[in-house]
PDB file of C-alpha atoms in Angstrom:
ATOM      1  CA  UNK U 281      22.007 -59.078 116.748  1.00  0.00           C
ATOM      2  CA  UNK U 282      24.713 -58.460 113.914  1.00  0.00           C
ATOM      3  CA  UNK U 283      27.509 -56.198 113.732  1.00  0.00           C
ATOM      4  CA  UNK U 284      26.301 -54.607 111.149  1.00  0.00           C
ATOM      5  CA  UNK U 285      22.657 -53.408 112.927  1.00  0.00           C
ATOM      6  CA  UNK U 286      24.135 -52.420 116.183  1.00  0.00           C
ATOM      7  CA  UNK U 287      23.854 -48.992 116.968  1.00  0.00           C
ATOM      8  CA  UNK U 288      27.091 -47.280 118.764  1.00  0.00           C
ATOM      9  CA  UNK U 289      27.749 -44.101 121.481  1.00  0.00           C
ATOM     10  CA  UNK U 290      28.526 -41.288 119.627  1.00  0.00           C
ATOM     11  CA  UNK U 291      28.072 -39.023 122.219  1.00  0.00           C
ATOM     12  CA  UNK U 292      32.317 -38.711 122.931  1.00  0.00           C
ATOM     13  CA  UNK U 293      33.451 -38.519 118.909  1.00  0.00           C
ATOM     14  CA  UNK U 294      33.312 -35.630 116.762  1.00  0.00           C
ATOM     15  CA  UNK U 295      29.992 -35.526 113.935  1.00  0.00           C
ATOM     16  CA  UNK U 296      30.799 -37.172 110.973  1.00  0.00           C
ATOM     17  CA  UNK U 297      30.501 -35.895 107.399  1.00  0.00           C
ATOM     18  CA  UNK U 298      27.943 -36.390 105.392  1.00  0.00           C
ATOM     19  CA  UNK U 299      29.088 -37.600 102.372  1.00  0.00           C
ATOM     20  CA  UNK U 300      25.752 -38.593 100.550  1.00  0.00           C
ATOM     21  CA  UNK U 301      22.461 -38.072 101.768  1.00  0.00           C
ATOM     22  CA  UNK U 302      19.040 -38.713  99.867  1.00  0.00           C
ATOM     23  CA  UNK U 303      15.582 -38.129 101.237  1.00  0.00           C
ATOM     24  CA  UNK U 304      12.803 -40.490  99.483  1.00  0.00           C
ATOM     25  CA  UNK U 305       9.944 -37.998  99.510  1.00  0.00           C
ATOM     26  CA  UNK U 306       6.761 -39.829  98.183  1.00  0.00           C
ATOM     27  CA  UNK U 307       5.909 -38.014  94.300  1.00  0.00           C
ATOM     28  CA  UNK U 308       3.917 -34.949  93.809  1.00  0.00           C
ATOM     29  CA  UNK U 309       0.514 -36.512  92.868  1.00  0.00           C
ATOM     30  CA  UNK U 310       0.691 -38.727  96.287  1.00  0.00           C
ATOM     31  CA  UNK U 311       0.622 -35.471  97.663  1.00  0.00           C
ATOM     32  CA  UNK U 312      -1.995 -33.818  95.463  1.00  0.00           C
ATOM     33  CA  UNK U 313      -4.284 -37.488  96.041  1.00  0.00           C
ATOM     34  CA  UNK U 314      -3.638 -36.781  99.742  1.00  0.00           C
ATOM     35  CA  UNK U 315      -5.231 -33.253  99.602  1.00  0.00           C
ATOM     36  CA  UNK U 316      -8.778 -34.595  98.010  1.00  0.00           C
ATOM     37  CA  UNK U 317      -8.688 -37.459 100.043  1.00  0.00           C
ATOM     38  CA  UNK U 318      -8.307 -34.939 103.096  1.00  0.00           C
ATOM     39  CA  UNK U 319     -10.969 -32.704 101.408  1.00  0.00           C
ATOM     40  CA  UNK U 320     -13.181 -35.344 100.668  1.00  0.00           C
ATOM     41  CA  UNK U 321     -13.214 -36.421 103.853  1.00  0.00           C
ATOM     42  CA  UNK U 322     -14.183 -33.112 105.829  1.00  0.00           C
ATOM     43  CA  UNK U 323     -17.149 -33.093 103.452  1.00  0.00           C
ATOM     44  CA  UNK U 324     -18.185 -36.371 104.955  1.00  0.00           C
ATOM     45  CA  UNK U 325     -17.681 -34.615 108.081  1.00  0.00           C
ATOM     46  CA  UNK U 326     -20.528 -31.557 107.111  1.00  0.00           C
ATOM     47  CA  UNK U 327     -22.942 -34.179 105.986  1.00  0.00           C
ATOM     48  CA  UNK U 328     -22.508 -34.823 109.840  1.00  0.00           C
ATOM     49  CA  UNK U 329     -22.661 -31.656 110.972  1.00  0.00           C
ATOM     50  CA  UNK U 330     -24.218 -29.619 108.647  1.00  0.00           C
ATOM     51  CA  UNK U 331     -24.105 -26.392 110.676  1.00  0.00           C
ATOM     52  CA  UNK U 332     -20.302 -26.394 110.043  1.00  0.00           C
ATOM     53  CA  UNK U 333     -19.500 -24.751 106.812  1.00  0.00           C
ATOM     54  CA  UNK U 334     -17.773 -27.013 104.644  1.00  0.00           C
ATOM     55  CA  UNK U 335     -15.101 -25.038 103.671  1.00  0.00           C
ATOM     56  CA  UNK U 336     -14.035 -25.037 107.057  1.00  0.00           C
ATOM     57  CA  UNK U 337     -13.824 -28.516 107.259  1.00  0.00           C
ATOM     58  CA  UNK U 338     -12.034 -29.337 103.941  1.00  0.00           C
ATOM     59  CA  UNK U 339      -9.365 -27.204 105.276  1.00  0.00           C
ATOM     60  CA  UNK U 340      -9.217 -28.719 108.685  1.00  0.00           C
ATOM     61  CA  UNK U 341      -8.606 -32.418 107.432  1.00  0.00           C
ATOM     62  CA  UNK U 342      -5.455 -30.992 105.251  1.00  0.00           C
ATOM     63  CA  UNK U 343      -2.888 -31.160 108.156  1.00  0.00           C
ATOM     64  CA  UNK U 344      -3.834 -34.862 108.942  1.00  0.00           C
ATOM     65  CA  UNK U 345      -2.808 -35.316 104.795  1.00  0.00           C
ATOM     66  CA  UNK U 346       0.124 -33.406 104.617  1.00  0.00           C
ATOM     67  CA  UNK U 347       0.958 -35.161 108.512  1.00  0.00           C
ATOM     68  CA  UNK U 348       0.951 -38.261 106.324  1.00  0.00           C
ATOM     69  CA  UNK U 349       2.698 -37.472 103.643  1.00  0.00           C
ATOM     70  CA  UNK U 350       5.717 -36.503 105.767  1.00  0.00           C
ATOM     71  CA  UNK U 351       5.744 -39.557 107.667  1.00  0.00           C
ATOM     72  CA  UNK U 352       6.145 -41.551 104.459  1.00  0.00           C
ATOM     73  CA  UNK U 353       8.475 -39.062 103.107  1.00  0.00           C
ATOM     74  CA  UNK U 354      10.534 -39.590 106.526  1.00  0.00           C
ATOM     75  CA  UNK U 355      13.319 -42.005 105.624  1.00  0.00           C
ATOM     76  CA  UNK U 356      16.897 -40.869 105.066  1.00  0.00           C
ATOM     77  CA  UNK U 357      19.887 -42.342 103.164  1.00  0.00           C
ATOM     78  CA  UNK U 358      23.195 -41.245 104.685  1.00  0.00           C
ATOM     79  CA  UNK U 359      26.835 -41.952 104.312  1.00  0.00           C
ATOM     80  CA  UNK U 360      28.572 -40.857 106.496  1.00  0.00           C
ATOM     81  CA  UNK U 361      33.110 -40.178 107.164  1.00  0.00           C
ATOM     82  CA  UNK U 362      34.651 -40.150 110.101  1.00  0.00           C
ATOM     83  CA  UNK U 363      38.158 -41.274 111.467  1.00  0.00           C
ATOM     84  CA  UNK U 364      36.442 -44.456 112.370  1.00  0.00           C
ATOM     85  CA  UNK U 365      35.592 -45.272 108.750  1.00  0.00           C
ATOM     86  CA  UNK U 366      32.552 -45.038 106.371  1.00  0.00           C
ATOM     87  CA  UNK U 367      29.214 -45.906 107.672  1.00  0.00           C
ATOM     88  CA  UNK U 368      26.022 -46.061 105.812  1.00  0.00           C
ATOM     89  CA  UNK U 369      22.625 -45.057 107.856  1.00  0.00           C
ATOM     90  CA  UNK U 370      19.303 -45.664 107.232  1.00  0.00           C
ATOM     91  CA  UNK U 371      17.571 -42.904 109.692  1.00  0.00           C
ATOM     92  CA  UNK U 372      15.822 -45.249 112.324  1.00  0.00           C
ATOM     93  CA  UNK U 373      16.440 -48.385 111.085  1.00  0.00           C
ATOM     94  CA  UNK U 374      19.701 -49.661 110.810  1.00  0.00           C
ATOM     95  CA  UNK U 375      23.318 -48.545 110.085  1.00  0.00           C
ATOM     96  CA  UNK U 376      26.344 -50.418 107.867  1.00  0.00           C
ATOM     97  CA  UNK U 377      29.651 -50.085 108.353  1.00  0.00           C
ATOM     98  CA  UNK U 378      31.368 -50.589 105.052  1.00  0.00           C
ATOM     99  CA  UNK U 379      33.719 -52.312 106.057  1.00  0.00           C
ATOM    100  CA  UNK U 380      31.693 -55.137 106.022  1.00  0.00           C
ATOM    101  CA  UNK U 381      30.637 -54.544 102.713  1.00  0.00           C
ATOM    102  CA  UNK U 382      32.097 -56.500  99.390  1.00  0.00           C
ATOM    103  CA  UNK U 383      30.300 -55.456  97.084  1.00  0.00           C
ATOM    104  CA  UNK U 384      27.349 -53.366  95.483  1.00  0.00           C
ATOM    105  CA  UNK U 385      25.040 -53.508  92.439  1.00  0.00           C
ATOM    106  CA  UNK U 386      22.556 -50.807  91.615  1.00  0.00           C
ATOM    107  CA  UNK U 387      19.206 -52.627  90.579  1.00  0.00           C
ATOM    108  CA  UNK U 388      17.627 -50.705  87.808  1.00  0.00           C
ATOM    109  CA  UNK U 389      13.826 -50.290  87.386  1.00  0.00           C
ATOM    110  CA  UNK U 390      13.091 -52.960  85.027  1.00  0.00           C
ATOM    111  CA  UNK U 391      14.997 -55.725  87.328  1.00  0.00           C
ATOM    112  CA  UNK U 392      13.652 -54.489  90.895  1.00  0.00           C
ATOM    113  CA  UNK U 393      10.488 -56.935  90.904  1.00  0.00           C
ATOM    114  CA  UNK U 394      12.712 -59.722  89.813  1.00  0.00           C
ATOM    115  CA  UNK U 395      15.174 -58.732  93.009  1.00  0.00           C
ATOM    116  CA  UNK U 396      12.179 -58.287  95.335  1.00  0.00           C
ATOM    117  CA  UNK U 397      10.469 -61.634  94.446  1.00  0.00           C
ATOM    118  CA  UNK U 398      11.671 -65.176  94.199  1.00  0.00           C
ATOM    119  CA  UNK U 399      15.112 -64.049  93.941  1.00  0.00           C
ATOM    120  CA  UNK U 400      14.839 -62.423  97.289  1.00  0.00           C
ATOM    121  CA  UNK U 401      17.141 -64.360 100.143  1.00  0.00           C
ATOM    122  CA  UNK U 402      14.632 -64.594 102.825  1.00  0.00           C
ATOM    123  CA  UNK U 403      17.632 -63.255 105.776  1.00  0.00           C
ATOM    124  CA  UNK U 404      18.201 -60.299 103.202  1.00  0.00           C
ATOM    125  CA  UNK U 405      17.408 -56.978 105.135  1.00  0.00           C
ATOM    126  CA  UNK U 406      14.996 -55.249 102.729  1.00  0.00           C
ATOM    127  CA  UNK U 407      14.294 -51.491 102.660  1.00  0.00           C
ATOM    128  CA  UNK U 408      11.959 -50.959  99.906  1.00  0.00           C
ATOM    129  CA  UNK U 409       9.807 -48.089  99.263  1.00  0.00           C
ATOM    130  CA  UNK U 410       7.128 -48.819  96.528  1.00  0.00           C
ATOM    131  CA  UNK U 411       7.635 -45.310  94.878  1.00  0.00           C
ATOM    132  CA  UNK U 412      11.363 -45.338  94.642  1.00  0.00           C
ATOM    133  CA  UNK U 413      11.775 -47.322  91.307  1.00  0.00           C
ATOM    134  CA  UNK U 414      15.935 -48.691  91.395  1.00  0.00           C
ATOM    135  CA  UNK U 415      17.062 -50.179  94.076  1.00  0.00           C
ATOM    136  CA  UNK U 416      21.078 -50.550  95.669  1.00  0.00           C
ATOM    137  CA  UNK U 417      21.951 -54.367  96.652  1.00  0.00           C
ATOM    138  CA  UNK U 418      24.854 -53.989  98.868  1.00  0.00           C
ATOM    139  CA  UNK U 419      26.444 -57.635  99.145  1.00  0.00           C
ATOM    140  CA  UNK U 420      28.125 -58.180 102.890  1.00  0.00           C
ATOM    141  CA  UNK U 421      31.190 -60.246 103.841  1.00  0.00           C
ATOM    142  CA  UNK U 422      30.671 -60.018 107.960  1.00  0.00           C
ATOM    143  CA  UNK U 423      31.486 -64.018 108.716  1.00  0.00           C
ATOM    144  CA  UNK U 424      29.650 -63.018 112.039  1.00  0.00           C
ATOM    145  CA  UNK U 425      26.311 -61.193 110.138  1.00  0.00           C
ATOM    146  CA  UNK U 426      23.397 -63.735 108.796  1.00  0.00           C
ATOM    147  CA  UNK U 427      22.660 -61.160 106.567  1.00  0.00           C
ATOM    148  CA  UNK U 428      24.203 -61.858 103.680  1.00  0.00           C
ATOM    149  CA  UNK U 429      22.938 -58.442 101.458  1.00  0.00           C
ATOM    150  CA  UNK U 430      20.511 -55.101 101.841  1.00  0.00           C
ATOM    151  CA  UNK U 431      18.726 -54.443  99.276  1.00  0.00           C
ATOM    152  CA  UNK U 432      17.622 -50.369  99.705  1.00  0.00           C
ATOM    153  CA  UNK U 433      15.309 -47.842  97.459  1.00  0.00           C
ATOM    154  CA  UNK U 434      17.052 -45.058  95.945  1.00  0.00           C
ATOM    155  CA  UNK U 435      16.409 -43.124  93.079  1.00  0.00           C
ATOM    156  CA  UNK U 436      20.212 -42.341  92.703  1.00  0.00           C
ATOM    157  CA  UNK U 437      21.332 -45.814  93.146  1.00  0.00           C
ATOM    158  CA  UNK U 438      24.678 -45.098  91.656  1.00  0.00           C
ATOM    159  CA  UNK U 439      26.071 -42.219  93.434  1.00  0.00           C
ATOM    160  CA  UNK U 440      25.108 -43.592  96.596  1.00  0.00           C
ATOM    161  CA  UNK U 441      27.098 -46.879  95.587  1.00  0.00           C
ATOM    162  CA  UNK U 442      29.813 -44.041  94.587  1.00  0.00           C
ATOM    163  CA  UNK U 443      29.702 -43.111  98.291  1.00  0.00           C
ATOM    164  CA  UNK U 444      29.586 -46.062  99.929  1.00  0.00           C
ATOM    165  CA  UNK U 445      33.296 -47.019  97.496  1.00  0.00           C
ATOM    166  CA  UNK U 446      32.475 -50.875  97.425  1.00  0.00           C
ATOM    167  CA  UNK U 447      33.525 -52.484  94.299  1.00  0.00           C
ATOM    168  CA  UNK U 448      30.408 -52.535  91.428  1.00  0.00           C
ATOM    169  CA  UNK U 449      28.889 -54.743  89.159  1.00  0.00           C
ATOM    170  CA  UNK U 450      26.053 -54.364  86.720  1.00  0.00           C
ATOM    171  CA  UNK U 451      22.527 -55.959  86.095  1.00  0.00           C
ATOM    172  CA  UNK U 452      20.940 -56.777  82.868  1.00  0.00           C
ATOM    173  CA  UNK U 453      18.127 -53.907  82.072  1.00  0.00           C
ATOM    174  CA  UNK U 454      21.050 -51.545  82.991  1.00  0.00           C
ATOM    175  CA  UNK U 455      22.563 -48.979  80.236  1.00  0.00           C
ATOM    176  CA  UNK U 456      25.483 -48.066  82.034  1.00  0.00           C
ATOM    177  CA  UNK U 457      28.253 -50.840  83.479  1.00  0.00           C
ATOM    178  CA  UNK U 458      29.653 -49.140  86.684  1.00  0.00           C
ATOM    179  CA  UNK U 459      32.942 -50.333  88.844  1.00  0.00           C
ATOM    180  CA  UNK U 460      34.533 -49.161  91.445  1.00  0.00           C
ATOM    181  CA  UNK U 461      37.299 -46.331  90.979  1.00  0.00           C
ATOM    182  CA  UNK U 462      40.180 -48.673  92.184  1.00  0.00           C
ATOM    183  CA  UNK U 463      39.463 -51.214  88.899  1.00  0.00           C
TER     184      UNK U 463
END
């Protein structure tokens, strides 16, 4: 396993700061699609037992769609400080520390499908999420990591490149050229 994936004891240091932190919640209308589907579904349910009111159980299937909604809307973006260093956490997956990081581009919109398809470097560790449009590609130099990048959905691709302090580049499709506040 790589340096960079291993998970560490924390139990003996102090909590670290959060220094960025994004939640990718699905959008609205996956919610609101969620809800019919839920509703639909306990009508189904009274054609089966039609001595159940059906009102009763449309709003009996809605916890199983708003149960699924949060467990897409689970993952967690985190940087994190602490006298060790900067670390960047993806909540139960994998953590980064930036020290093996070189360098970072944020992947606009436009550019992502390009980056996800025949571009993609098969030992890349991927963390996409189909309804975050831009994505982050943090480029590693760990001589003793196969991985050579991540590429991870965010819809605020630049400030958490901000946070993680790794020098930046930018991609074509992009308005804004970003570097690093050492440059």
């Amino acid at each position: 396993m790589s340096n960079a994936s291993q998970s560490t004891d924390t139990g003996s240091r102090p909590a670290p700061d959060v220094v960025y932190s994004e939640r990718l919640w699905i959008p609205l209308w996956w919610w609101l699609i969620g809800a019919a589907v839920a509703a639909l579904l306990g009508y189904e349910l009274h054609l089966a037992f039609p001595s159940v009111p059906t009102w009763v159980l449309m709003v009996a299937m809605q916890p199983i769609s708003l149960a699924a909604g949060a467990w897409l809307s689970r993952s967690r973006l985190t940087v994190t400080e602490d006298p060790a260093g900067r670390e960047f956490h993806i909540t139960g997956r994998a953590h980064l520390p930036l020290s093996a990081v070189s360098r970072a581009v944020a992947v606009p919109r436009s550019a992502k499908r390009a980056a996800m398809g025949r571009q993609l470097d098969p030992a890349a560790f991927v963390f996409q999420r189909p309804w975050v449009g831009p994505l982050a590609l943090i480029v590693l130099d760990d001589p003793d990591d196969p991985t050579p990048y991540w590429l991870v959905s965010s819809r605020r691709p630049h400030r958490l490149l901000d946070a993680l302090g790794a020098p930046q580049a930018s991609i074509e499709g992009d308005r804004t050229a970003r570097t690093s506040p050492a440059e």
